[in-house]
Short mmCIF file of C-alpha atoms in Angstrom, two decimals:
data_model
loop_
_atom_site.label_atom_id
_atom_site.label_comp_id
_atom_site.label_asym_id
_atom_site.label_seq_id
_atom_site.Cartn_x
_atom_site.Cartn_y
_atom_site.Cartn_z
CA MET A 1 93.45 164.58 175.58
CA GLN A 2 94.32 167.83 176.08
CA GLU A 3 91.65 169.81 177.49
CA LEU A 4 90.60 172.71 176.53
CA PRO A 5 90.96 176.03 177.69
CA ARG A 6 88.02 177.89 179.63
CA SER A 7 87.23 180.45 176.84
CA ALA A 8 87.58 177.89 174.24
CA LYS A 9 84.63 175.48 176.06
CA ASN A 10 82.75 179.22 176.46
CA PHE A 11 83.11 179.63 172.50
CA PHE A 12 81.56 175.91 171.71
CA LEU A 13 78.90 176.30 174.17
CA LEU A 14 78.03 178.83 172.15
CA LEU A 15 78.28 178.13 168.83
CA LEU A 16 76.21 175.17 169.74
CA THR A 17 73.18 177.28 171.53
CA ILE A 18 73.16 178.43 167.97
CA ALA A 19 73.02 176.07 165.70
CA VAL A 20 70.39 174.01 167.90
CA LEU A 21 68.32 177.32 167.70
CA VAL A 22 68.95 178.56 163.90
CA LEU A 23 68.57 174.57 162.47
CA PRO A 24 64.66 174.49 163.46
CA ALA A 25 63.83 177.90 162.10
CA ILE A 26 66.23 177.24 158.99
CA TYR A 27 64.30 173.68 158.07
CA ALA A 28 61.09 175.65 158.67
CA ILE A 29 61.32 178.21 156.08
CA GLN A 30 62.83 175.56 153.68
CA THR A 31 59.57 173.25 154.33
CA ALA A 32 57.46 176.04 154.22
CA GLY A 33 58.98 177.15 150.70
CA ASN A 34 58.85 173.77 149.37
CA ARG A 35 55.40 173.20 150.21
CA ARG A 36 52.82 172.88 147.58
CA PRO A 37 50.26 175.66 147.19
CA GLU A 38 47.02 175.00 148.21
CA GLN A 39 44.50 174.36 144.75
CA PRO A 40 41.54 175.79 144.42
CA ILE A 41 39.15 172.41 144.45
CA GLN A 42 41.30 171.37 148.00
CA THR A 43 39.83 174.99 149.71
CA LEU A 44 36.43 174.23 148.24
CA SER A 45 36.14 170.53 149.38
CA SER A 46 36.86 171.73 152.80
CA TYR A 47 34.78 175.11 153.07
CA LEU A 48 31.75 172.85 151.88
CA HIS A 49 32.28 169.73 153.92
CA PHE A 50 32.09 172.42 157.53
CA LEU A 51 29.24 174.06 155.81
CA TYR A 52 27.36 171.37 155.45
CA ALA A 53 27.89 170.00 158.48
CA ARG A 54 27.06 173.31 159.91
CA ASP A 55 30.25 174.11 161.32
CA PHE A 56 30.16 177.40 160.52
CA ARG A 57 33.09 178.70 163.05
CA ARG A 58 35.40 175.94 160.87
CA ALA A 59 33.89 177.71 156.96
CA TYR A 60 34.64 180.60 158.24
CA ARG A 61 38.33 180.53 158.19
CA PHE A 62 37.85 179.73 153.94
CA ILE A 63 36.06 182.49 153.04
CA ALA A 64 38.00 185.55 151.58
CA THR A 65 39.16 188.78 153.33
CA GLU A 66 37.49 190.82 151.65
CA ASP A 67 34.02 189.30 152.45
CA GLN A 68 35.30 188.95 156.47
CA ARG A 69 35.45 192.77 156.20
CA VAL A 70 31.59 193.06 155.70
CA LYS A 71 30.79 190.43 157.56
CA PRO A 72 33.07 189.82 160.68
CA LEU A 73 32.94 186.33 162.06
CA ASN A 74 30.22 187.11 165.48
CA ASP A 75 27.84 187.79 163.16
CA TYR A 76 28.25 185.26 160.54
CA LEU A 77 27.64 183.11 164.22
CA ARG A 78 24.69 185.02 165.13
CA GLU A 79 23.19 184.91 161.52
CA ARG A 80 23.77 180.98 161.11
CA PRO A 81 24.01 179.40 164.83
CA PRO A 82 25.96 176.60 164.26
CA PHE A 83 25.46 172.77 165.69
CA THR A 84 26.64 170.82 168.75
CA GLY A 85 27.39 168.11 170.40
CA PHE A 86 26.51 164.93 168.68
CA THR A 87 24.15 166.79 166.30
CA LEU A 88 27.32 168.11 165.54
CA GLU A 89 29.02 164.98 165.01
CA VAL A 90 26.15 162.96 162.94
CA ALA A 91 26.33 166.14 160.25
CA ARG A 92 29.99 165.82 160.08
CA LYS A 93 29.62 161.98 159.50
CA LEU A 94 26.88 162.80 156.57
CA ALA A 95 29.39 165.33 155.19
CA ALA A 96 32.53 163.33 154.89
CA LEU A 97 30.37 161.59 152.23
CA ILE A 98 29.64 164.18 150.42
CA GLU A 99 31.27 163.76 146.81
CA ILE A 100 32.74 166.42 144.83
CA ARG A 101 33.54 166.22 141.17
CA PRO A 102 35.19 169.15 139.14
CA LEU A 103 33.80 169.78 135.93
CA SER A 104 35.28 173.03 135.27
CA GLU A 105 37.87 175.79 136.04
CA ALA A 106 38.21 179.37 134.35
CA PRO A 107 41.52 180.83 136.37
CA GLU A 108 41.95 184.55 135.44
CA GLN A 109 45.56 186.01 137.46
CA ASP A 110 43.94 185.58 141.11
CA LEU A 111 40.23 184.87 140.34
CA ASN A 112 38.97 181.08 139.50
CA ARG A 113 35.86 180.25 138.65
CA VAL A 114 35.07 176.53 139.46
CA LYS A 115 32.43 174.44 137.97
CA VAL A 116 31.61 171.10 140.13
CA ASN A 117 29.24 168.38 140.33
CA LEU A 118 27.54 167.92 143.86
CA LYS A 119 25.75 164.51 145.71
CA LEU A 120 25.26 165.50 149.31
CA PRO A 121 23.20 162.94 151.43
CA ASP A 122 19.93 164.32 151.77
CA ALA A 123 19.62 165.63 155.19
CA ASN A 124 15.82 166.44 154.73
CA ALA A 125 14.79 162.60 153.76
CA LEU A 126 17.40 161.36 157.23
CA SER A 127 14.83 163.53 159.23
CA GLY A 128 12.52 160.54 160.67
CA LEU A 129 15.91 158.85 161.30
CA LEU A 130 17.41 161.92 163.00
CA ARG A 131 14.38 163.30 165.34
CA ASP A 132 13.53 166.22 162.98
CA TRP A 133 17.34 167.40 163.09
CA ASP A 134 15.89 168.40 166.96
CA GLU A 135 19.20 169.28 168.30
CA SER A 136 18.07 169.60 171.90
CA ARG A 137 16.32 165.44 171.39
CA LEU A 138 19.51 164.66 169.66
CA ASN A 139 21.72 165.83 171.79
CA ALA A 140 19.90 164.77 175.02
CA LEU A 141 19.85 161.34 173.65
CA PRO A 142 21.47 158.42 175.26
CA ALA A 143 25.06 157.06 174.43
CA PRO A 144 23.32 153.72 173.13
CA GLU A 145 21.23 155.48 170.98
CA GLN A 146 23.73 157.68 169.30
CA LYS A 147 25.57 154.82 168.64
CA LYS A 148 22.36 153.00 167.23
CA ILE A 149 21.96 156.17 164.51
CA LEU A 150 25.43 156.31 163.36
CA ALA A 151 25.55 152.62 162.79
CA ALA A 152 22.38 152.84 160.92
CA ILE A 153 23.93 155.43 158.27
CA ASP A 154 27.03 153.59 158.16
CA GLU A 155 24.59 150.65 157.13
CA LEU A 156 22.58 152.91 154.46
CA HIS A 157 25.79 153.98 153.34
CA ARG A 158 26.74 150.79 152.60
CA GLN A 159 23.82 148.96 150.56
CA GLY A 160 24.27 152.14 148.78
CA LYS A 161 20.54 153.32 150.01
CA LEU A 162 21.67 156.39 151.60
CA PRO A 163 19.50 158.95 150.34
CA THR A 164 21.66 161.64 148.53
CA ILE A 165 20.30 165.27 146.06
CA GLU A 166 22.99 165.86 142.85
CA GLY A 167 23.62 168.77 141.23
CA GLU A 168 26.18 171.22 139.51
CA GLU A 169 27.86 174.21 141.20
CA GLU A 170 29.74 177.37 140.00
CA PHE A 171 32.15 178.69 142.83
CA THR A 172 34.26 181.89 142.21
CA LEU A 173 37.84 181.43 144.56
CA LEU A 174 40.48 184.10 145.16
CA ARG A 175 44.37 184.33 145.64
CA GLU A 176 45.43 185.39 149.02
CA ASP A 177 49.12 184.93 149.15
CA SER A 178 49.41 180.98 148.29
CA GLN A 179 45.88 180.38 149.42
CA TRP A 180 42.69 180.26 147.29
CA ARG A 181 39.56 181.47 149.39
CA ILE A 182 35.91 181.27 148.70
CA SER A 183 34.57 184.94 146.99
CA LEU A 184 30.62 185.41 148.20
CA ASP A 185 30.51 188.85 147.34
CA TRP A 186 29.39 190.48 150.42
CA GLY A 187 30.12 193.63 149.07
CA ALA A 188 27.81 194.23 146.24
CA GLY A 189 24.65 192.78 148.72
CA VAL A 190 21.89 194.91 150.09
CA ARG A 191 22.20 196.05 153.50
CA VAL A 192 19.29 195.15 155.71
CA SER A 193 17.69 196.35 158.97
CA PHE A 194 15.62 194.86 161.08
CA THR A 195 13.28 196.52 164.25
CA THR A 196 10.20 195.56 165.71
CA VAL A 197 6.79 197.42 165.65
CA LEU A 198 5.11 196.41 168.42
CA PRO A 199 1.40 197.86 169.72
CA PHE A 200 1.17 200.63 171.19
CA GLU A 201 1.08 200.10 175.58
CA THR A 202 2.31 197.08 175.10
CA VAL A 203 3.42 195.31 178.07
CA ILE A 204 6.14 193.00 175.58
CA PHE A 205 9.46 194.49 175.18
CA ALA A 206 11.25 193.16 171.93
CA GLU A 207 14.54 193.88 169.72
CA PRO A 208 16.21 192.13 167.21
CA VAL A 209 19.82 190.43 167.95
CA VAL A 210 21.53 191.74 164.83
CA LYS A 211 20.23 195.19 163.79
CA GLU A 212 21.53 195.17 160.82
CA THR A 213 23.61 192.49 158.15
CA VAL A 214 23.94 192.04 154.36
CA ALA A 215 22.79 189.71 151.86
CA ARG A 216 22.27 188.91 148.14
CA PRO A 217 19.52 187.06 146.71
CA SER A 218 19.04 183.22 147.96
CA ASP A 219 21.34 183.79 151.17
CA VAL A 220 19.60 182.37 153.88
CA PHE A 221 20.71 183.37 157.78
CA THR A 222 18.91 183.97 161.20
CA ILE A 223 17.85 186.69 162.45
CA GLY A 224 16.95 186.40 166.83
CA PHE A 225 14.67 188.35 168.83
CA LYS A 226 15.38 189.60 172.76
CA VAL A 227 11.64 189.27 174.10
CA LYS A 228 10.83 190.35 177.18
CA ASN A 229 7.75 190.06 179.53
CA ARG A 230 7.07 193.47 181.37
CA THR A 231 4.86 192.12 184.02
CA ASN A 232 5.29 189.74 186.76
CA ARG A 233 2.49 187.93 185.04
#
């Protein structure tokens, strides 16, 4: 077989390089184009599982952009301290047992009101097993004790004895491009300011960590305060 001239070899290598670089991009574009849009119930399910587990950083990703503009991630996390360590692991295990049954949908262009039946593990009823949900105590447990707790939850679930609460809830979702997001309508909330009133000539200094937030009726959030003793006592 006759050897290709050097110029032909270079041209062939150039074409091969272009093909290697371009084909994956074409495949990615085609794959994205064939991907089915996420359904409202899938978004809602992911959001509720992360919310229940107090995995708030992940839950925040499913909140509508217009709400995120009102309450940035750092403010959201300061108001809702997430679980960590073994406490988060336990909460995630319980969240995986949530049962969500769609009841109705009311779609209207890029908005959808979804009503679901929720069956959740009763976290309060499990307080005895879970050290009253004291995060420092749970996270400090030795590994064998942690495994016993996880096994106990599995056994309660297997026997059908895991305490649960059940009810119906309605959620509003907004479609952003091909994704659905949870609308919390924080823009319609009331702006609440926090301050401290201390006795005159007090030796204690205190101020709120978050001086302002936006809240709607039934919203639950945590406000922290910095406190300092100005004396040496």
